[in-house]
Amino acid sequence: TDVPFASLSIAALLFFARAMRGGSLRNVVLGTLAACAATLVRQVGIAIPLGFALSILVLNPRSFKNALLAMGPVIVVGGVLVTYNVWLARWVGVPALYHLPMSNLQRAVSENGLMAIGVVVSNACVAMFYLGLFSLPFTLAFLPRLAAPLHDTQHRIAAVVAVATFLLLSLACFVGFAGLPLIGNILHEGGLGPLTLRDVYLLGMHHWSHVPFLRAGVTVAGTAGAAVLIYTLLRSLMALTKKKPGRFEARERVALFALAVGFVYLAPIALGGFYERYLLLLIPLVLLAVSSLRQMVEIGR
């Protein structure tokens, strides 16, 4: 369900992003319908209207109209999801693994306690590594446009954090922390997977040929990509601190919307655990945020 979910989610993001730029009610309605479809594929799709609601409430003046605009999609998508669950339970039957993600999330909270913080940090490292890996061609294209003089304070802070990210993730990959750099479900020493043959998948036998230098190549690309991504986002977000509330431009509103959806989407899966493919939706969100924010930095020079 990864591809249908990502496709429907991207459609919802498109309409909501247009609504963030121009406030069109038509785009809000279309985005809500697409978000309903995405949520019926995977429950975590409700992160899209939640991210939209947060963006509207933070970036717009407080009023009943804006509150209704923000909460309307959440109520509709949540109502559709609840109705679907009732329909399954009463007339169809709930699939065996339907509630497994929620059960994993509840167990992670109840069993780990304060250790849940370590789980979140571990999964956040994996997420940052793979987002950096797959966004690297895109972020490298924009990096020269974000270059700044060395005496620029924001540039120095972003550069230090980026270098620290590179070193820490490199160390994590070297010691195999959280399974990095190849956590196994999709990318592994044999290439793309998962390998579902019985001897490999069930019996744990290594009956496949390793791709030469794959681990080293993925390590370098992932750590470098994470560092570039951190630098790009920090440089852009720090420039936003100079903006007065209510004075954000259309592109900046879209970028903050993308980041809000990404945060709401990542939070539960970072706690409950995930495969690399669960990050598929975060890639367009990251690219949308980076492309929108870097234009703001260029204009502000």
mmCIF file of C-alpha atoms in Angstrom:
data_model
loop_
_atom_site.group_PDB
_atom_site.id
_atom_site.type_symbol
_atom_site.label_atom_id
_atom_site.label_comp_id
_atom_site.label_asym_id
_atom_site.label_seq_id
_atom_site.Cartn_x
_atom_site.Cartn_y
_atom_site.Cartn_z
ATOM 1 C CA THR A 1 0.000 0.000 0.000
ATOM 2 C CA ASP A 2 3.010 2.336 0.035
ATOM 3 C CA VAL A 3 2.615 3.548 -3.542
ATOM 4 C CA PRO A 4 -1.185 4.129 -3.494
ATOM 5 C CA PHE A 5 -0.878 5.887 -0.145
ATOM 6 C CA ALA A 6 1.966 8.123 -1.324
ATOM 7 C CA SER A 7 0.182 8.950 -4.590
ATOM 8 C CA LEU A 8 -3.067 9.959 -2.900
ATOM 9 C CA SER A 9 -1.171 11.850 -0.211
ATOM 10 C CA ILE A 10 0.796 13.842 -2.782
ATOM 11 C CA ALA A 11 -2.487 14.806 -4.452
ATOM 12 C CA ALA A 12 -3.802 16.005 -1.079
ATOM 13 C CA LEU A 13 -0.577 17.926 -0.434
ATOM 14 C CA LEU A 14 -0.872 19.629 -3.815
ATOM 15 C CA PHE A 15 -4.358 20.959 -3.146
ATOM 16 C CA PHE A 16 -3.606 21.977 0.448
ATOM 17 C CA ALA A 17 -0.401 23.720 -0.689
ATOM 18 C CA ARG A 18 -2.437 25.675 -3.228
ATOM 19 C CA ALA A 19 -4.876 26.570 -0.465
ATOM 20 C CA MET A 20 -1.976 27.816 1.680
ATOM 21 C CA ARG A 21 -0.882 30.083 -1.172
ATOM 22 C CA GLY A 22 -4.260 31.522 -2.108
ATOM 23 C CA GLY A 23 -6.868 30.449 0.435
ATOM 24 C CA SER A 24 -9.159 28.877 -2.168
ATOM 25 C CA LEU A 25 -12.003 26.904 -0.590
ATOM 26 C CA ARG A 26 -12.151 24.695 -3.678
ATOM 27 C CA ASN A 27 -8.581 23.520 -3.080
ATOM 28 C CA VAL A 28 -9.375 22.832 0.586
ATOM 29 C CA VAL A 29 -12.317 20.644 -0.450
ATOM 30 C CA LEU A 30 -10.280 18.752 -3.056
ATOM 31 C CA GLY A 31 -7.404 18.322 -0.599
ATOM 32 C CA THR A 32 -9.807 16.976 2.021
ATOM 33 C CA LEU A 33 -11.246 14.431 -0.409
ATOM 34 C CA ALA A 34 -7.763 13.255 -1.424
ATOM 35 C CA ALA A 35 -6.740 13.073 2.251
ATOM 36 C CA CYS A 36 -9.823 10.931 2.976
ATOM 37 C CA ALA A 37 -8.765 8.515 0.244
ATOM 38 C CA ALA A 38 -5.172 8.415 1.523
ATOM 39 C CA THR A 39 -6.323 7.824 5.110
ATOM 40 C CA LEU A 40 -8.503 4.926 3.996
ATOM 41 C CA VAL A 41 -5.336 3.341 2.607
ATOM 42 C CA ARG A 42 -3.272 4.088 5.725
ATOM 43 C CA GLN A 43 -4.595 5.662 8.892
ATOM 44 C CA VAL A 44 -1.530 7.882 9.272
ATOM 45 C CA GLY A 45 -2.806 9.898 6.314
ATOM 46 C CA ILE A 46 -4.698 12.003 8.849
ATOM 47 C CA ALA A 47 -1.346 13.750 9.414
ATOM 48 C CA ILE A 48 -2.025 15.790 6.259
ATOM 49 C CA PRO A 49 -5.134 17.651 7.473
ATOM 50 C CA LEU A 50 -3.577 17.927 10.945
ATOM 51 C CA GLY A 51 -0.506 19.614 9.455
ATOM 52 C CA PHE A 52 -2.765 21.899 7.432
ATOM 53 C CA ALA A 53 -4.717 22.816 10.572
ATOM 54 C CA LEU A 54 -1.530 23.649 12.507
ATOM 55 C CA SER A 55 -0.282 25.816 9.654
ATOM 56 C CA ILE A 56 -3.535 27.743 9.343
ATOM 57 C CA LEU A 57 -3.825 28.331 13.091
ATOM 58 C CA VAL A 58 -0.217 29.506 13.435
ATOM 59 C CA LEU A 59 0.137 31.602 10.276
ATOM 60 C CA ASN A 60 -3.310 33.188 10.067
ATOM 61 C CA PRO A 61 -5.002 35.696 12.360
ATOM 62 C CA ARG A 62 -7.247 34.165 15.007
ATOM 63 C CA SER A 63 -10.867 34.161 13.868
ATOM 64 C CA PHE A 64 -13.839 31.811 13.697
ATOM 65 C CA LYS A 65 -13.464 31.596 9.916
ATOM 66 C CA ASN A 66 -9.828 30.509 10.121
ATOM 67 C CA ALA A 67 -10.592 28.053 12.923
ATOM 68 C CA LEU A 68 -13.307 26.479 10.793
ATOM 69 C CA LEU A 69 -10.975 26.392 7.797
ATOM 70 C CA ALA A 70 -8.314 24.673 9.889
ATOM 71 C CA MET A 71 -10.471 22.130 11.710
ATOM 72 C CA GLY A 72 -12.932 21.326 8.918
ATOM 73 C CA PRO A 73 -10.620 18.927 7.017
ATOM 74 C CA VAL A 74 -9.541 17.250 10.287
ATOM 75 C CA ILE A 75 -13.152 16.647 11.307
ATOM 76 C CA VAL A 76 -14.125 15.305 7.885
ATOM 77 C CA VAL A 77 -11.114 12.992 7.475
ATOM 78 C CA GLY A 78 -11.368 11.810 11.088
ATOM 79 C CA GLY A 79 -15.090 11.176 10.665
ATOM 80 C CA VAL A 80 -14.502 9.143 7.514
ATOM 81 C CA LEU A 81 -11.858 7.053 9.284
ATOM 82 C CA VAL A 82 -14.086 6.382 12.311
ATOM 83 C CA THR A 83 -17.042 5.509 10.065
ATOM 84 C CA TYR A 84 -14.879 3.118 8.069
ATOM 85 C CA ASN A 85 -13.663 1.391 11.242
ATOM 86 C CA VAL A 86 -17.247 0.956 12.465
ATOM 87 C CA TRP A 87 -18.298 -0.412 9.080
ATOM 88 C CA LEU A 88 -15.424 -2.911 9.109
ATOM 89 C CA ALA A 89 -16.170 -4.076 12.637
ATOM 90 C CA ARG A 90 -19.935 -4.471 12.150
ATOM 91 C CA TRP A 91 -20.406 -5.774 8.620
ATOM 92 C CA VAL A 92 -17.130 -6.838 7.004
ATOM 93 C CA GLY A 93 -14.657 -7.936 9.624
ATOM 94 C CA VAL A 94 -11.424 -6.270 10.689
ATOM 95 C CA PRO A 95 -8.287 -7.601 8.916
ATOM 96 C CA ALA A 96 -5.883 -9.365 11.244
ATOM 97 C CA LEU A 97 -3.121 -6.757 10.984
ATOM 98 C CA TYR A 98 -5.332 -3.679 10.622
ATOM 99 C CA HIS A 99 -4.689 -2.343 14.132
ATOM 100 C CA LEU A 100 -1.082 -3.558 14.358
ATOM 101 C CA PRO A 101 0.543 -0.102 13.863
ATOM 102 C CA MET A 102 -1.579 1.418 16.631
ATOM 103 C CA SER A 103 -0.874 -1.563 18.887
ATOM 104 C CA ASN A 104 2.866 -1.174 18.285
ATOM 105 C CA LEU A 105 2.629 2.525 19.103
ATOM 106 C CA GLN A 106 0.714 1.905 22.337
ATOM 107 C CA ARG A 107 3.127 -0.827 23.366
ATOM 108 C CA ALA A 108 6.128 1.394 22.641
ATOM 109 C CA VAL A 109 4.719 4.093 24.916
ATOM 110 C CA SER A 110 3.624 1.783 27.738
ATOM 111 C CA GLU A 111 6.623 -0.547 27.818
ATOM 112 C CA ASN A 112 9.495 1.816 27.107
ATOM 113 C CA GLY A 113 8.566 4.740 29.340
ATOM 114 C CA LEU A 114 11.455 7.197 29.307
ATOM 115 C CA MET A 115 13.340 4.814 27.047
ATOM 116 C CA ALA A 116 10.893 5.863 24.342
ATOM 117 C CA ILE A 117 13.042 8.963 23.932
ATOM 118 C CA GLY A 118 15.927 6.745 22.861
ATOM 119 C CA VAL A 119 13.660 4.932 20.403
ATOM 120 C CA VAL A 120 12.599 8.247 18.872
ATOM 121 C CA VAL A 121 16.206 9.440 18.586
ATOM 122 C CA SER A 122 17.260 6.155 17.002
ATOM 123 C CA ASN A 123 14.463 6.218 14.441
ATOM 124 C CA ALA A 124 15.000 9.927 13.787
ATOM 125 C CA CYS A 125 18.625 9.154 12.893
ATOM 126 C CA VAL A 126 17.497 6.504 10.421
ATOM 127 C CA ALA A 127 14.906 8.870 8.954
ATOM 128 C CA MET A 128 17.424 11.705 8.557
ATOM 129 C CA PHE A 129 19.948 9.345 6.957
ATOM 130 C CA TYR A 130 17.536 8.038 4.324
ATOM 131 C CA LEU A 131 15.933 11.424 3.652
ATOM 132 C CA GLY A 132 19.415 12.810 3.110
ATOM 133 C CA LEU A 133 20.284 9.915 0.831
ATOM 134 C CA PHE A 134 17.308 10.273 -1.480
ATOM 135 C CA SER A 135 17.143 14.076 -1.474
ATOM 136 C CA LEU A 136 20.877 14.545 -2.095
ATOM 137 C CA PRO A 137 20.696 15.268 -5.871
ATOM 138 C CA PHE A 138 18.007 17.861 -5.190
ATOM 139 C CA THR A 139 19.643 19.589 -2.223
ATOM 140 C CA LEU A 140 23.073 19.677 -3.901
ATOM 141 C CA ALA A 141 21.536 21.604 -6.799
ATOM 142 C CA PHE A 142 20.360 24.325 -4.400
ATOM 143 C CA LEU A 143 23.383 24.380 -2.092
ATOM 144 C CA PRO A 144 25.472 26.916 -4.081
ATOM 145 C CA ARG A 145 22.566 29.374 -3.996
ATOM 146 C CA LEU A 146 22.527 29.228 -0.197
ATOM 147 C CA ALA A 147 26.234 29.905 0.180
ATOM 148 C CA ALA A 148 27.037 32.749 2.560
ATOM 149 C CA PRO A 149 30.164 34.567 3.808
ATOM 150 C CA LEU A 150 31.983 32.860 6.663
ATOM 151 C CA HIS A 151 31.327 35.827 8.960
ATOM 152 C CA ASP A 152 27.577 35.271 8.610
ATOM 153 C CA THR A 153 26.424 33.941 12.012
ATOM 154 C CA GLN A 154 23.522 31.909 10.643
ATOM 155 C CA HIS A 155 25.819 30.311 8.062
ATOM 156 C CA ARG A 156 28.354 29.331 10.718
ATOM 157 C CA ILE A 157 25.736 27.820 13.023
ATOM 158 C CA ALA A 158 24.159 25.829 10.184
ATOM 159 C CA ALA A 159 27.588 24.671 8.979
ATOM 160 C CA VAL A 160 28.643 23.492 12.460
ATOM 161 C CA VAL A 161 25.398 21.550 12.951
ATOM 162 C CA ALA A 162 25.729 20.035 9.459
ATOM 163 C CA VAL A 163 29.310 18.889 10.102
ATOM 164 C CA ALA A 164 28.290 17.445 13.474
ATOM 165 C CA THR A 165 25.432 15.587 11.774
ATOM 166 C CA PHE A 166 27.838 14.153 9.196
ATOM 167 C CA LEU A 167 30.301 12.957 11.847
ATOM 168 C CA LEU A 168 27.668 11.488 14.169
ATOM 169 C CA LEU A 169 25.862 9.627 11.388
ATOM 170 C CA SER A 170 29.169 8.361 10.006
ATOM 171 C CA LEU A 171 29.993 6.969 13.449
ATOM 172 C CA ALA A 172 26.499 5.486 13.726
ATOM 173 C CA CYS A 173 26.949 3.719 10.388
ATOM 174 C CA PHE A 174 30.410 2.468 11.388
ATOM 175 C CA VAL A 175 29.146 0.847 14.612
ATOM 176 C CA GLY A 176 25.870 -0.308 13.041
ATOM 177 C CA PHE A 177 23.696 1.879 15.283
ATOM 178 C CA ALA A 178 19.974 1.270 14.570
ATOM 179 C CA GLY A 179 21.010 -0.957 11.685
ATOM 180 C CA LEU A 180 22.530 1.887 9.680
ATOM 181 C CA PRO A 181 23.357 2.194 6.856
ATOM 182 C CA LEU A 182 21.310 -0.739 5.509
ATOM 183 C CA ILE A 183 18.445 -1.525 7.863
ATOM 184 C CA GLY A 184 17.383 -4.457 5.748
ATOM 185 C CA ASN A 185 13.797 -4.296 4.543
ATOM 186 C CA ILE A 186 14.465 -2.467 1.273
ATOM 187 C CA LEU A 187 18.187 -1.755 1.008
ATOM 188 C CA HIS A 188 20.617 -4.512 2.006
ATOM 189 C CA GLU A 189 23.974 -5.907 0.921
ATOM 190 C CA GLY A 190 22.329 -7.691 -2.004
ATOM 191 C CA GLY A 191 20.737 -4.522 -3.394
ATOM 192 C CA LEU A 192 17.012 -3.826 -3.407
ATOM 193 C CA GLY A 193 14.651 -6.088 -1.505
ATOM 194 C CA PRO A 194 13.121 -7.471 0.505
ATOM 195 C CA LEU A 195 14.322 -10.933 -0.451
ATOM 196 C CA THR A 196 11.227 -13.029 0.238
ATOM 197 C CA LEU A 197 12.609 -16.430 -0.738
ATOM 198 C CA ARG A 198 12.107 -18.941 2.056
ATOM 199 C CA ASP A 199 15.775 -19.695 2.686
ATOM 200 C CA VAL A 200 16.702 -16.027 2.982
ATOM 201 C CA TYR A 201 13.594 -14.419 4.459
ATOM 202 C CA LEU A 202 12.515 -17.155 6.868
ATOM 203 C CA LEU A 203 15.619 -19.236 7.517
ATOM 204 C CA GLY A 204 18.094 -16.351 7.567
ATOM 205 C CA MET A 205 20.537 -17.901 5.087
ATOM 206 C CA HIS A 206 22.741 -15.471 3.149
ATOM 207 C CA HIS A 207 22.171 -17.014 -0.272
ATOM 208 C CA TRP A 208 22.729 -13.872 -2.327
ATOM 209 C CA SER A 209 25.650 -12.061 -3.847
ATOM 210 C CA HIS A 210 26.680 -8.804 -2.212
ATOM 211 C CA VAL A 211 26.848 -5.675 -4.345
ATOM 212 C CA PRO A 212 30.467 -4.461 -4.186
ATOM 213 C CA PHE A 213 31.009 -1.244 -2.196
ATOM 214 C CA LEU A 214 27.246 -0.780 -1.672
ATOM 215 C CA ARG A 215 27.567 -0.268 2.073
ATOM 216 C CA ALA A 216 30.391 2.264 1.726
ATOM 217 C CA GLY A 217 28.622 4.134 -1.077
ATOM 218 C CA VAL A 218 25.322 4.342 0.784
ATOM 219 C CA THR A 219 27.129 5.460 3.941
ATOM 220 C CA VAL A 220 28.912 8.346 2.197
ATOM 221 C CA ALA A 221 25.843 9.444 0.233
ATOM 222 C CA GLY A 222 23.465 9.179 3.197
ATOM 223 C CA THR A 223 25.640 11.002 5.711
ATOM 224 C CA ALA A 224 26.592 13.709 3.225
ATOM 225 C CA GLY A 225 22.970 14.079 2.147
ATOM 226 C CA ALA A 226 21.776 14.405 5.746
ATOM 227 C CA ALA A 227 24.396 17.090 6.410
ATOM 228 C CA VAL A 228 23.439 19.050 3.298
ATOM 229 C CA LEU A 229 19.738 18.730 4.140
ATOM 230 C CA ILE A 230 20.286 19.928 7.727
ATOM 231 C CA TYR A 231 22.343 22.874 6.501
ATOM 232 C CA THR A 232 19.758 23.846 3.890
ATOM 233 C CA LEU A 233 16.809 23.665 6.279
ATOM 234 C CA LEU A 234 18.608 25.481 9.109
ATOM 235 C CA ARG A 235 19.838 28.301 6.849
ATOM 236 C CA SER A 236 16.327 28.782 5.546
ATOM 237 C CA LEU A 237 14.481 28.452 8.857
ATOM 238 C CA MET A 238 16.826 30.844 10.644
ATOM 239 C CA ALA A 239 16.091 33.413 7.960
ATOM 240 C CA LEU A 240 12.407 33.027 8.802
ATOM 241 C CA THR A 241 13.062 34.249 12.332
ATOM 242 C CA LYS A 242 13.508 37.720 10.875
ATOM 243 C CA LYS A 243 9.928 37.701 9.636
ATOM 244 C CA LYS A 244 7.173 39.310 11.661
ATOM 245 C CA PRO A 245 4.090 37.186 12.513
ATOM 246 C CA GLY A 246 1.445 37.387 9.823
ATOM 247 C CA ARG A 247 3.939 38.652 7.223
ATOM 248 C CA PHE A 248 4.878 35.319 5.664
ATOM 249 C CA GLU A 249 4.809 35.117 1.890
ATOM 250 C CA ALA A 250 3.036 32.403 -0.078
ATOM 251 C CA ARG A 251 6.114 30.221 -0.603
ATOM 252 C CA GLU A 252 7.062 30.443 3.046
ATOM 253 C CA ARG A 253 3.569 29.406 4.082
ATOM 254 C CA VAL A 254 3.793 26.364 1.807
ATOM 255 C CA ALA A 255 7.203 25.441 3.206
ATOM 256 C CA LEU A 256 5.998 25.630 6.804
ATOM 257 C CA PHE A 257 2.927 23.589 5.870
ATOM 258 C CA ALA A 258 5.171 20.876 4.398
ATOM 259 C CA LEU A 259 7.325 20.817 7.539
ATOM 260 C CA ALA A 260 4.244 20.656 9.789
ATOM 261 C CA VAL A 261 2.825 17.674 7.893
ATOM 262 C CA GLY A 262 6.227 15.977 7.952
ATOM 263 C CA PHE A 263 6.548 16.402 11.712
ATOM 264 C CA VAL A 264 3.024 15.108 12.439
ATOM 265 C CA TYR A 265 3.552 12.159 10.075
ATOM 266 C CA LEU A 266 6.984 11.218 11.442
ATOM 267 C CA ALA A 267 6.142 11.490 15.155
ATOM 268 C CA PRO A 268 4.067 8.291 15.531
ATOM 269 C CA ILE A 269 6.178 6.140 13.200
ATOM 270 C CA ALA A 270 9.386 7.310 14.897
ATOM 271 C CA LEU A 271 7.988 6.007 18.177
ATOM 272 C CA GLY A 272 6.326 2.865 16.847
ATOM 273 C CA GLY A 273 9.053 1.828 14.409
ATOM 274 C CA PHE A 274 9.148 1.764 10.629
ATOM 275 C CA TYR A 275 10.736 0.427 7.478
ATOM 276 C CA GLU A 276 12.597 2.686 5.028
ATOM 277 C CA ARG A 277 9.622 2.667 2.677
ATOM 278 C CA TYR A 278 7.488 4.397 5.313
ATOM 279 C CA LEU A 279 9.584 7.499 4.615
ATOM 280 C CA LEU A 280 8.344 7.682 1.037
ATOM 281 C CA LEU A 281 5.873 10.474 1.778
ATOM 282 C CA LEU A 282 8.502 12.549 3.583
ATOM 283 C CA ILE A 283 10.660 12.917 0.465
ATOM 284 C CA PRO A 284 8.252 15.192 -1.478
ATOM 285 C CA LEU A 285 7.561 17.090 1.756
ATOM 286 C CA VAL A 286 11.274 17.743 2.255
ATOM 287 C CA LEU A 287 11.762 18.750 -1.374
ATOM 288 C CA LEU A 288 8.767 21.081 -1.208
ATOM 289 C CA ALA A 289 10.069 22.743 1.950
ATOM 290 C CA VAL A 290 13.625 23.098 0.667
ATOM 291 C CA SER A 291 12.612 24.503 -2.726
ATOM 292 C CA SER A 292 10.261 27.039 -1.154
ATOM 293 C CA LEU A 293 12.563 28.145 1.650
ATOM 294 C CA ARG A 294 15.712 28.522 -0.415
ATOM 295 C CA GLN A 295 13.927 30.972 -2.747
ATOM 296 C CA MET A 296 13.057 33.049 0.292
ATOM 297 C CA VAL A 297 16.752 33.109 1.313
ATOM 298 C CA GLU A 298 17.802 34.205 -2.179
ATOM 299 C CA ILE A 299 15.196 36.965 -2.294
ATOM 300 C CA GLY A 300 16.167 38.190 1.175
ATOM 301 C CA ARG A 301 19.791 38.844 0.263
#
